[in-house]
Amino acid sequence: MEGLVAAESLVEHVTGQLSRLCRFTGTDAAEPARLVADLLGDAGRRPLAAGPAWRSDVADDHSPVEFSVAFDRHGPPVLRLLAEAAVADPAVPADLTPALDFLHRQAGRHDLGLARLEQVRDLFTTDRPQGLFGMWHSLILRDVPEFKVYLNPEIHGVAGSGALVREALGRLGAGPAYRVVRERALRPADRLTFFALDLRDSGTARIKLYVSQHGAGLDEVARAAAAVPGVDPAEVTAFCELASGSAGPYDRRPIIASYTFAPGAPAPIGYSVYVPIRSYVADDLEAYDRAHALLVRHGFDPAALEAAVTAVSRRPLRDGVGLIAHVSLRVGPPRPGLGVYLSSEAYAVTAPQPQRIPAAS
């Protein structure tokens, strides 16, 4: 990677990318950089040449940070950051302790709303956590950072994830809406991948469930989207087909559907679809061209995409695949729009893949 210094640390690499992205979005980088340094702790000071301190599942090269740009219908692009707190014991990556310690350090400084998390925290707590993560943190970098957590529904094992999610959403007043998703959208092959909470006390704070739709085709993606009132399944499938270059089935990395819940609502109030574009392109130039076309199709200025990609990496896009990791379409409240997800590539660049022939429509 251009500009990589042998002795550069993880936190130096990530905060450099973050600073350039913040210049692009007009955001003050000082507090986001402090938060990243706090999350990464001693692992952040580890030289990149030494490799990752633990095998984070945030990114393919085990970088514990991923950036994204949210293109919103009703405002300018917003920078977001997904990160994992430094794991104390690499043999137990799903341990919640480091992530909760980070939240407690930030709670007073940023007036975090932890009440809903406390309502369900015991469900995600165990002496024998399973899976590749316990909790991830999302920072939405507006003038005042907003916090969100992703919890692992499979922390007790895959078989128990459905009961765990049902209980958690029931406690939070979203049981009826989850029944709609369970009955109209979920398939036996689907996995309940993330349970997410906005950490703020407001009427727009979200409860979200992410579902990995393994091996799904467009008809199954459409059925999952139709579980949410007001969502046009044709818009969702058109997005997936343009992003992936095929009509499926999506048998590499799965399409991910997310459902937004509000207490007392009889059905989900919002929906997003995430396409792991890196699995369906030969290289990042192809991914860039598809993301560019999606932005144009949905009425966004594609110049912002070039600025964001350049802020993260200046390597030729043909030289790797995975810098542009996902693209997403958000439908419904509170902020409909598109998202482009950018890997930090702190440790490695994945080599381009052979050109794939799209499946027949």
mmCIF file of C-alpha atoms in Angstrom:
data_model
loop_
_atom_site.group_PDB
_atom_site.id
_atom_site.type_symbol
_atom_site.label_atom_id
_atom_site.label_comp_id
_atom_site.label_asym_id
_atom_site.label_seq_id
_atom_site.Cartn_x
_atom_site.Cartn_y
_atom_site.Cartn_z
ATOM 1 C CA MET A 1 0.000 0.000 0.000
ATOM 2 C CA GLU A 2 1.283 3.377 -0.979
ATOM 3 C CA GLY A 3 2.698 5.346 1.935
ATOM 4 C CA LEU A 4 2.880 2.381 4.314
ATOM 5 C CA VAL A 5 5.776 2.771 6.757
ATOM 6 C CA ALA A 6 7.248 -0.390 8.235
ATOM 7 C CA ALA A 7 7.038 0.895 11.800
ATOM 8 C CA GLU A 8 3.579 2.457 11.402
ATOM 9 C CA SER A 9 1.172 1.335 14.097
ATOM 10 C CA LEU A 10 -2.434 0.268 13.639
ATOM 11 C CA VAL A 11 -3.762 3.406 15.323
ATOM 12 C CA GLU A 12 -1.537 5.636 13.177
ATOM 13 C CA HIS A 13 -2.744 3.923 10.017
ATOM 14 C CA VAL A 14 -6.426 4.107 10.959
ATOM 15 C CA THR A 15 -6.408 7.651 12.322
ATOM 16 C CA GLY A 16 -4.611 8.835 9.188
ATOM 17 C CA GLN A 17 -7.425 7.421 7.077
ATOM 18 C CA LEU A 18 -9.966 8.833 9.513
ATOM 19 C CA SER A 19 -8.466 12.332 9.349
ATOM 20 C CA ARG A 20 -8.623 12.365 5.554
ATOM 21 C CA LEU A 21 -12.214 11.116 5.587
ATOM 22 C CA CYS A 22 -13.176 13.757 8.136
ATOM 23 C CA ARG A 23 -11.745 16.461 5.875
ATOM 24 C CA PHE A 24 -13.929 15.115 3.071
ATOM 25 C CA THR A 25 -17.096 15.234 5.232
ATOM 26 C CA GLY A 26 -16.171 18.446 7.062
ATOM 27 C CA THR A 27 -16.053 16.726 10.453
ATOM 28 C CA ASP A 28 -13.617 17.509 13.267
ATOM 29 C CA ALA A 29 -11.355 14.449 13.516
ATOM 30 C CA ALA A 30 -10.033 15.018 17.046
ATOM 31 C CA GLU A 31 -12.752 13.240 19.043
ATOM 32 C CA PRO A 32 -13.212 10.358 16.573
ATOM 33 C CA ALA A 33 -9.448 9.748 16.669
ATOM 34 C CA ARG A 34 -9.515 9.716 20.480
ATOM 35 C CA LEU A 35 -12.367 7.215 20.475
ATOM 36 C CA VAL A 36 -10.555 4.910 18.046
ATOM 37 C CA ALA A 37 -7.381 5.053 20.123
ATOM 38 C CA ASP A 38 -9.405 4.182 23.226
ATOM 39 C CA LEU A 39 -11.101 1.252 21.480
ATOM 40 C CA LEU A 40 -7.856 -0.206 20.173
ATOM 41 C CA GLY A 41 -5.870 0.304 23.393
ATOM 42 C CA ASP A 42 -2.443 -1.325 23.501
ATOM 43 C CA ALA A 43 -3.225 -3.264 20.313
ATOM 44 C CA GLY A 44 -3.449 0.040 18.480
ATOM 45 C CA ARG A 45 0.201 0.772 19.209
ATOM 46 C CA ARG A 46 1.304 -2.550 17.736
ATOM 47 C CA PRO A 47 3.271 -2.113 14.461
ATOM 48 C CA LEU A 48 1.375 -3.210 11.369
ATOM 49 C CA ALA A 49 4.356 -5.345 10.386
ATOM 50 C CA ALA A 50 3.704 -7.502 13.466
ATOM 51 C CA GLY A 51 0.294 -8.507 12.114
ATOM 52 C CA PRO A 52 -3.068 -8.332 13.876
ATOM 53 C CA ALA A 53 -3.164 -8.810 17.649
ATOM 54 C CA TRP A 54 -6.344 -10.868 17.184
ATOM 55 C CA ARG A 55 -8.309 -12.164 14.218
ATOM 56 C CA SER A 56 -11.048 -9.559 14.122
ATOM 57 C CA ASP A 57 -13.993 -10.481 11.916
ATOM 58 C CA VAL A 58 -14.707 -6.838 11.047
ATOM 59 C CA ALA A 59 -12.623 -7.142 7.868
ATOM 60 C CA ASP A 60 -11.171 -9.881 5.696
ATOM 61 C CA ASP A 61 -7.573 -9.032 6.669
ATOM 62 C CA HIS A 62 -8.570 -8.902 10.387
ATOM 63 C CA SER A 63 -8.358 -5.113 10.606
ATOM 64 C CA PRO A 64 -10.675 -4.215 13.520
ATOM 65 C CA VAL A 65 -11.954 -1.067 11.769
ATOM 66 C CA GLU A 66 -14.190 -0.469 8.754
ATOM 67 C CA PHE A 67 -15.337 2.909 7.402
ATOM 68 C CA SER A 68 -18.557 3.737 5.634
ATOM 69 C CA VAL A 69 -20.178 6.735 4.006
ATOM 70 C CA ALA A 70 -23.942 7.108 4.328
ATOM 71 C CA PHE A 71 -25.525 8.973 1.441
ATOM 72 C CA ASP A 72 -28.732 10.377 2.947
ATOM 73 C CA ARG A 73 -31.828 11.543 1.104
ATOM 74 C CA HIS A 74 -32.226 14.529 3.391
ATOM 75 C CA GLY A 75 -28.682 15.728 4.057
ATOM 76 C CA PRO A 76 -24.998 15.584 3.150
ATOM 77 C CA PRO A 77 -22.940 12.368 3.267
ATOM 78 C CA VAL A 78 -22.186 11.163 6.795
ATOM 79 C CA LEU A 79 -19.041 9.303 7.851
ATOM 80 C CA ARG A 80 -19.423 6.208 10.016
ATOM 81 C CA LEU A 81 -16.953 3.834 11.574
ATOM 82 C CA LEU A 82 -17.366 0.227 12.707
ATOM 83 C CA ALA A 83 -14.750 -1.002 15.165
ATOM 84 C CA GLU A 84 -14.050 -3.756 17.638
ATOM 85 C CA ALA A 85 -12.561 -3.077 21.049
ATOM 86 C CA ALA A 86 -9.209 -4.790 21.502
ATOM 87 C CA VAL A 87 -9.811 -8.430 22.434
ATOM 88 C CA ALA A 88 -8.081 -9.400 25.680
ATOM 89 C CA ASP A 89 -7.816 -13.120 24.873
ATOM 90 C CA PRO A 90 -7.688 -14.046 21.159
ATOM 91 C CA ALA A 91 -8.967 -17.513 22.070
ATOM 92 C CA VAL A 92 -12.250 -15.953 23.295
ATOM 93 C CA PRO A 93 -13.111 -13.249 20.736
ATOM 94 C CA ALA A 94 -16.766 -13.095 21.828
ATOM 95 C CA ASP A 95 -15.956 -11.903 25.362
ATOM 96 C CA LEU A 96 -18.007 -8.731 25.996
ATOM 97 C CA THR A 97 -15.760 -7.303 28.713
ATOM 98 C CA PRO A 98 -13.499 -5.006 26.620
ATOM 99 C CA ALA A 99 -16.460 -3.627 24.669
ATOM 100 C CA LEU A 100 -18.491 -2.920 27.811
ATOM 101 C CA ASP A 101 -15.482 -1.292 29.476
ATOM 102 C CA PHE A 102 -15.223 1.081 26.512
ATOM 103 C CA LEU A 103 -18.912 1.995 26.810
ATOM 104 C CA HIS A 104 -18.624 2.698 30.508
ATOM 105 C CA ARG A 105 -15.652 4.992 29.865
ATOM 106 C CA GLN A 106 -17.661 6.926 27.282
ATOM 107 C CA ALA A 107 -21.068 6.930 28.987
ATOM 108 C CA GLY A 108 -20.644 10.156 30.930
ATOM 109 C CA ARG A 109 -18.555 11.979 28.356
ATOM 110 C CA HIS A 110 -21.093 11.393 25.591
ATOM 111 C CA ASP A 111 -24.295 10.992 27.615
ATOM 112 C CA LEU A 112 -24.969 7.530 26.239
ATOM 113 C CA GLY A 113 -28.410 6.024 26.638
ATOM 114 C CA LEU A 114 -27.676 2.568 28.016
ATOM 115 C CA ALA A 115 -31.104 1.693 29.425
ATOM 116 C CA ARG A 116 -32.192 -0.512 26.516
ATOM 117 C CA LEU A 117 -28.837 -2.263 26.422
ATOM 118 C CA GLU A 118 -29.180 -3.024 30.127
ATOM 119 C CA GLN A 119 -32.640 -4.494 29.489
ATOM 120 C CA VAL A 120 -31.163 -7.207 27.271
ATOM 121 C CA ARG A 121 -27.501 -7.442 28.284
ATOM 122 C CA ASP A 122 -27.967 -10.589 30.367
ATOM 123 C CA LEU A 123 -29.229 -12.424 27.275
ATOM 124 C CA PHE A 124 -25.900 -11.816 25.532
ATOM 125 C CA THR A 125 -23.758 -12.627 28.573
ATOM 126 C CA THR A 126 -22.247 -16.059 29.181
ATOM 127 C CA ASP A 127 -19.155 -17.636 30.693
ATOM 128 C CA ARG A 128 -18.637 -19.550 27.445
ATOM 129 C CA PRO A 129 -19.264 -17.106 24.597
ATOM 130 C CA GLN A 130 -19.374 -18.603 21.108
ATOM 131 C CA GLY A 131 -18.769 -17.007 17.740
ATOM 132 C CA LEU A 132 -16.283 -14.580 16.266
ATOM 133 C CA PHE A 133 -17.373 -11.500 18.226
ATOM 134 C CA GLY A 134 -19.388 -10.388 21.224
ATOM 135 C CA MET A 135 -19.991 -6.684 20.607
ATOM 136 C CA TRP A 136 -18.921 -4.219 17.930
ATOM 137 C CA HIS A 137 -19.211 -0.447 18.079
ATOM 138 C CA SER A 138 -20.481 1.887 15.391
ATOM 139 C CA LEU A 139 -19.695 5.593 15.565
ATOM 140 C CA ILE A 140 -21.766 7.970 13.452
ATOM 141 C CA LEU A 141 -19.513 10.986 13.077
ATOM 142 C CA ARG A 142 -21.740 14.032 13.108
ATOM 143 C CA ASP A 143 -20.846 17.203 15.031
ATOM 144 C CA VAL A 144 -21.512 15.151 18.169
ATOM 145 C CA PRO A 145 -20.661 11.446 17.689
ATOM 146 C CA GLU A 146 -23.562 9.015 17.923
ATOM 147 C CA PHE A 147 -23.025 5.493 19.235
ATOM 148 C CA LYS A 148 -24.506 2.165 18.243
ATOM 149 C CA VAL A 149 -23.657 -1.379 19.328
ATOM 150 C CA TYR A 150 -23.889 -4.659 17.444
ATOM 151 C CA LEU A 151 -24.443 -7.741 19.604
ATOM 152 C CA ASN A 152 -24.016 -11.376 18.572
ATOM 153 C CA PRO A 153 -27.296 -13.348 18.594
ATOM 154 C CA GLU A 154 -25.279 -16.568 18.242
ATOM 155 C CA ILE A 155 -23.212 -15.970 21.378
ATOM 156 C CA HIS A 156 -24.779 -19.080 22.983
ATOM 157 C CA GLY A 157 -24.623 -20.991 19.704
ATOM 158 C CA VAL A 158 -26.495 -20.923 16.415
ATOM 159 C CA ALA A 159 -29.349 -23.098 17.655
ATOM 160 C CA GLY A 160 -30.287 -20.670 20.428
ATOM 161 C CA SER A 161 -30.210 -17.466 18.370
ATOM 162 C CA GLY A 162 -33.909 -17.435 17.489
ATOM 163 C CA ALA A 163 -35.073 -17.740 21.087
ATOM 164 C CA LEU A 164 -32.558 -15.116 22.202
ATOM 165 C CA VAL A 165 -33.734 -12.574 19.605
ATOM 166 C CA ARG A 166 -37.388 -13.287 20.342
ATOM 167 C CA GLU A 167 -36.835 -12.634 24.046
ATOM 168 C CA ALA A 168 -34.733 -9.510 23.473
ATOM 169 C CA LEU A 169 -37.244 -7.908 21.114
ATOM 170 C CA GLY A 170 -40.082 -8.880 23.421
ATOM 171 C CA ARG A 171 -38.416 -7.103 26.337
ATOM 172 C CA LEU A 172 -37.992 -4.010 24.173
ATOM 173 C CA GLY A 173 -41.635 -3.949 23.084
ATOM 174 C CA ALA A 174 -41.056 -5.214 19.548
ATOM 175 C CA GLY A 175 -42.336 -8.765 19.903
ATOM 176 C CA PRO A 176 -45.302 -8.394 17.504
ATOM 177 C CA ALA A 177 -43.097 -6.901 14.782
ATOM 178 C CA TYR A 178 -40.593 -9.719 15.135
ATOM 179 C CA ARG A 179 -43.372 -12.254 14.633
ATOM 180 C CA VAL A 180 -44.053 -10.605 11.275
ATOM 181 C CA VAL A 181 -40.407 -11.046 10.258
ATOM 182 C CA ARG A 182 -40.252 -14.610 11.558
ATOM 183 C CA GLU A 183 -43.400 -15.675 9.745
ATOM 184 C CA ARG A 184 -43.033 -13.777 6.466
ATOM 185 C CA ALA A 185 -39.302 -13.407 5.875
ATOM 186 C CA LEU A 186 -37.084 -15.968 7.592
ATOM 187 C CA ARG A 187 -35.970 -19.190 5.871
ATOM 188 C CA PRO A 188 -34.312 -22.257 7.454
ATOM 189 C CA ALA A 189 -30.999 -21.299 5.809
ATOM 190 C CA ASP A 190 -30.999 -17.780 7.262
ATOM 191 C CA ARG A 191 -28.754 -16.779 10.166
ATOM 192 C CA LEU A 192 -29.502 -14.065 12.737
ATOM 193 C CA THR A 193 -26.218 -12.213 12.467
ATOM 194 C CA PHE A 194 -26.424 -8.925 14.402
ATOM 195 C CA PHE A 195 -28.729 -7.389 17.006
ATOM 196 C CA ALA A 196 -28.127 -3.628 17.097
ATOM 197 C CA LEU A 197 -29.128 -0.773 19.378
ATOM 198 C CA ASP A 198 -28.689 2.978 19.090
ATOM 199 C CA LEU A 199 -27.300 4.257 22.394
ATOM 200 C CA ARG A 200 -29.347 7.392 22.775
ATOM 201 C CA ASP A 201 -32.578 8.300 24.520
ATOM 202 C CA SER A 202 -34.788 9.647 21.744
ATOM 203 C CA GLY A 203 -37.802 8.731 19.689
ATOM 204 C CA THR A 204 -35.602 7.958 16.682
ATOM 205 C CA ALA A 205 -33.303 5.494 18.490
ATOM 206 C CA ARG A 206 -33.338 2.261 16.527
ATOM 207 C CA ILE A 207 -33.540 -1.432 17.336
ATOM 208 C CA LYS A 208 -32.256 -3.473 14.389
ATOM 209 C CA LEU A 209 -31.956 -7.130 13.476
ATOM 210 C CA TYR A 210 -29.632 -8.261 10.662
ATOM 211 C CA VAL A 211 -30.319 -11.512 8.824
ATOM 212 C CA SER A 212 -27.788 -13.265 6.575
ATOM 213 C CA GLN A 213 -29.734 -14.807 3.683
ATOM 214 C CA HIS A 214 -27.445 -17.681 2.733
ATOM 215 C CA GLY A 215 -27.878 -18.876 -0.842
ATOM 216 C CA ALA A 216 -30.898 -16.645 -1.452
ATOM 217 C CA GLY A 217 -32.079 -15.716 -4.925
ATOM 218 C CA LEU A 218 -33.875 -12.525 -5.902
ATOM 219 C CA ASP A 219 -37.323 -13.994 -5.213
ATOM 220 C CA GLU A 220 -36.295 -14.776 -1.641
ATOM 221 C CA VAL A 221 -34.703 -11.359 -1.200
ATOM 222 C CA ALA A 222 -37.944 -9.788 -2.432
ATOM 223 C CA ARG A 223 -40.024 -11.864 -0.026
ATOM 224 C CA ALA A 224 -37.852 -10.762 2.898
ATOM 225 C CA ALA A 225 -38.166 -7.108 1.911
ATOM 226 C CA ALA A 226 -41.945 -7.362 1.504
ATOM 227 C CA ALA A 227 -42.320 -8.102 5.226
ATOM 228 C CA VAL A 228 -41.839 -4.365 5.855
ATOM 229 C CA PRO A 229 -44.813 -2.108 5.018
ATOM 230 C CA GLY A 230 -44.049 0.476 2.351
ATOM 231 C CA VAL A 231 -40.968 -1.246 0.942
ATOM 232 C CA ASP A 232 -40.950 -1.849 -2.815
ATOM 233 C CA PRO A 233 -39.389 -5.298 -3.321
ATOM 234 C CA ALA A 234 -38.656 -4.462 -6.971
ATOM 235 C CA GLU A 235 -36.458 -1.537 -5.891
ATOM 236 C CA VAL A 236 -34.561 -3.846 -3.538
ATOM 237 C CA THR A 237 -33.997 -6.589 -6.097
ATOM 238 C CA ALA A 238 -32.921 -4.096 -8.759
ATOM 239 C CA PHE A 239 -30.338 -2.745 -6.308
ATOM 240 C CA CYS A 240 -29.037 -6.244 -5.543
ATOM 241 C CA GLU A 241 -28.834 -7.195 -9.207
ATOM 242 C CA LEU A 242 -26.921 -4.054 -10.195
ATOM 243 C CA ALA A 243 -24.603 -4.278 -7.181
ATOM 244 C CA SER A 244 -23.785 -7.961 -7.665
ATOM 245 C CA GLY A 245 -23.920 -8.180 -11.445
ATOM 246 C CA SER A 246 -26.287 -11.144 -11.290
ATOM 247 C CA ALA A 247 -29.740 -12.327 -10.301
ATOM 248 C CA GLY A 248 -28.287 -14.840 -7.871
ATOM 249 C CA PRO A 249 -28.474 -17.172 -6.150
ATOM 250 C CA TYR A 250 -25.976 -15.419 -3.881
ATOM 251 C CA ASP A 251 -23.941 -18.396 -2.805
ATOM 252 C CA ARG A 252 -20.690 -16.693 -1.909
ATOM 253 C CA ARG A 253 -21.072 -14.182 0.901
ATOM 254 C CA PRO A 254 -24.783 -13.771 1.615
ATOM 255 C CA ILE A 255 -27.048 -10.818 1.074
ATOM 256 C CA ILE A 256 -27.927 -9.314 4.461
ATOM 257 C CA ALA A 257 -31.343 -7.892 5.284
ATOM 258 C CA SER A 258 -31.877 -5.647 8.291
ATOM 259 C CA TYR A 259 -35.140 -4.763 9.983
ATOM 260 C CA THR A 260 -35.746 -1.673 12.098
ATOM 261 C CA PHE A 261 -38.143 -2.002 15.019
ATOM 262 C CA ALA A 262 -39.923 0.536 17.205
ATOM 263 C CA PRO A 263 -41.549 -0.294 20.548
ATOM 264 C CA GLY A 264 -45.256 -0.949 20.103
ATOM 265 C CA ALA A 265 -45.186 -1.024 16.299
ATOM 266 C CA PRO A 266 -47.061 -4.005 14.837
ATOM 267 C CA ALA A 267 -44.501 -4.506 12.039
ATOM 268 C CA PRO A 268 -40.936 -3.396 11.250
ATOM 269 C CA ILE A 269 -40.702 0.302 10.381
ATOM 270 C CA GLY A 270 -37.590 0.210 8.225
ATOM 271 C CA TYR A 271 -35.531 -2.081 6.034
ATOM 272 C CA SER A 272 -32.035 -2.163 4.545
ATOM 273 C CA VAL A 273 -30.271 -4.584 2.248
ATOM 274 C CA TYR A 274 -26.492 -5.094 2.197
ATOM 275 C CA VAL A 275 -24.681 -6.602 -0.768
ATOM 276 C CA PRO A 276 -21.143 -7.936 -0.118
ATOM 277 C CA ILE A 277 -19.966 -6.512 -3.425
ATOM 278 C CA ARG A 278 -16.393 -7.736 -2.967
ATOM 279 C CA SER A 279 -17.565 -11.323 -3.434
ATOM 280 C CA TYR A 280 -19.182 -10.588 -6.803
ATOM 281 C CA VAL A 281 -16.503 -8.573 -8.624
ATOM 282 C CA ALA A 282 -13.045 -9.265 -9.998
ATOM 283 C CA ASP A 283 -11.419 -6.182 -8.462
ATOM 284 C CA ASP A 284 -12.153 -2.850 -6.802
ATOM 285 C CA LEU A 285 -12.357 -1.012 -10.102
ATOM 286 C CA GLU A 286 -15.370 -3.135 -10.994
ATOM 287 C CA ALA A 287 -16.811 -2.554 -7.508
ATOM 288 C CA TYR A 288 -16.222 1.190 -7.868
ATOM 289 C CA ASP A 289 -17.992 1.302 -11.227
ATOM 290 C CA ARG A 290 -21.002 -0.520 -9.812
ATOM 291 C CA ALA A 291 -21.164 1.688 -6.709
ATOM 292 C CA HIS A 292 -20.885 4.752 -8.963
ATOM 293 C CA ALA A 293 -23.808 3.494 -11.090
ATOM 294 C CA LEU A 294 -25.921 2.845 -7.993
ATOM 295 C CA LEU A 295 -25.345 6.361 -6.681
ATOM 296 C CA VAL A 296 -26.310 7.896 -10.026
ATOM 297 C CA ARG A 297 -29.385 5.689 -10.298
ATOM 298 C CA HIS A 298 -30.580 6.776 -6.851
ATOM 299 C CA GLY A 299 -29.890 10.483 -7.376
ATOM 300 C CA PHE A 300 -26.648 10.996 -5.407
ATOM 301 C CA ASP A 301 -23.513 12.850 -6.451
ATOM 302 C CA PRO A 302 -20.954 10.150 -7.307
ATOM 303 C CA ALA A 303 -18.036 12.579 -6.879
ATOM 304 C CA ALA A 304 -18.247 11.927 -3.142
ATOM 305 C CA LEU A 305 -17.441 8.260 -3.774
ATOM 306 C CA GLU A 306 -14.108 9.084 -5.404
ATOM 307 C CA ALA A 307 -13.216 11.429 -2.542
ATOM 308 C CA ALA A 308 -13.995 8.793 0.075
ATOM 309 C CA VAL A 309 -12.108 5.990 -1.686
ATOM 310 C CA THR A 310 -9.064 8.217 -2.205
ATOM 311 C CA ALA A 311 -9.103 9.198 1.474
ATOM 312 C CA VAL A 312 -8.799 5.555 2.515
ATOM 313 C CA SER A 313 -6.375 4.237 -0.110
ATOM 314 C CA ARG A 314 -4.414 5.504 -3.094
ATOM 315 C CA ARG A 315 -3.523 2.105 -4.493
ATOM 316 C CA PRO A 316 -4.730 1.326 -8.038
ATOM 317 C CA LEU A 317 -8.201 -0.155 -7.786
ATOM 318 C CA ARG A 318 -7.280 -2.941 -10.188
ATOM 319 C CA ASP A 319 -4.608 -4.167 -7.752
ATOM 320 C CA GLY A 320 -6.977 -5.693 -5.218
ATOM 321 C CA VAL A 321 -10.518 -6.549 -4.211
ATOM 322 C CA GLY A 322 -12.262 -5.753 -0.925
ATOM 323 C CA LEU A 323 -11.451 -2.074 -0.427
ATOM 324 C CA ILE A 324 -15.108 -1.529 -1.324
ATOM 325 C CA ALA A 325 -16.583 -4.253 0.847
ATOM 326 C CA HIS A 326 -20.352 -3.698 0.887
ATOM 327 C CA VAL A 327 -22.991 -1.434 -0.579
ATOM 328 C CA SER A 328 -26.372 -0.930 1.062
ATOM 329 C CA LEU A 329 -29.806 0.467 0.338
ATOM 330 C CA ARG A 330 -31.761 1.929 3.271
ATOM 331 C CA VAL A 331 -35.537 2.173 2.985
ATOM 332 C CA GLY A 332 -37.818 3.842 5.516
ATOM 333 C CA PRO A 333 -37.117 5.970 8.614
ATOM 334 C CA PRO A 334 -35.143 7.634 9.900
ATOM 335 C CA ARG A 335 -32.664 8.221 7.028
ATOM 336 C CA PRO A 336 -33.300 6.496 3.690
ATOM 337 C CA GLY A 337 -30.383 6.366 1.283
ATOM 338 C CA LEU A 338 -27.325 4.371 0.230
ATOM 339 C CA GLY A 339 -24.172 3.261 2.036
ATOM 340 C CA VAL A 340 -20.695 2.407 0.765
ATOM 341 C CA TYR A 341 -18.394 0.452 3.118
ATOM 342 C CA LEU A 342 -14.616 0.797 2.874
ATOM 343 C CA SER A 343 -12.041 -1.566 4.353
ATOM 344 C CA SER A 344 -9.049 -0.118 6.164
ATOM 345 C CA GLU A 345 -6.763 -2.776 4.618
ATOM 346 C CA ALA A 346 -4.373 -2.233 7.503
ATOM 347 C CA TYR A 347 -2.723 -5.636 7.160
ATOM 348 C CA ALA A 348 -3.303 -6.932 3.648
ATOM 349 C CA VAL A 349 -4.818 -6.309 0.234
ATOM 350 C CA THR A 350 -6.734 -9.243 -1.220
ATOM 351 C CA ALA A 351 -5.554 -10.117 -4.704
ATOM 352 C CA PRO A 352 -7.980 -9.604 -7.612
ATOM 353 C CA GLN A 353 -10.231 -12.570 -8.350
ATOM 354 C CA PRO A 354 -10.850 -14.225 -11.721
ATOM 355 C CA GLN A 355 -13.623 -12.562 -13.690
ATOM 356 C CA ARG A 356 -16.906 -14.289 -12.917
ATOM 357 C CA ILE A 357 -19.640 -14.890 -15.432
ATOM 358 C CA PRO A 358 -22.950 -13.555 -14.051
ATOM 359 C CA ALA A 359 -25.689 -16.095 -13.485
ATOM 360 C CA ALA A 360 -28.532 -16.086 -15.963
ATOM 361 C CA SER A 361 -31.471 -13.886 -15.006
#
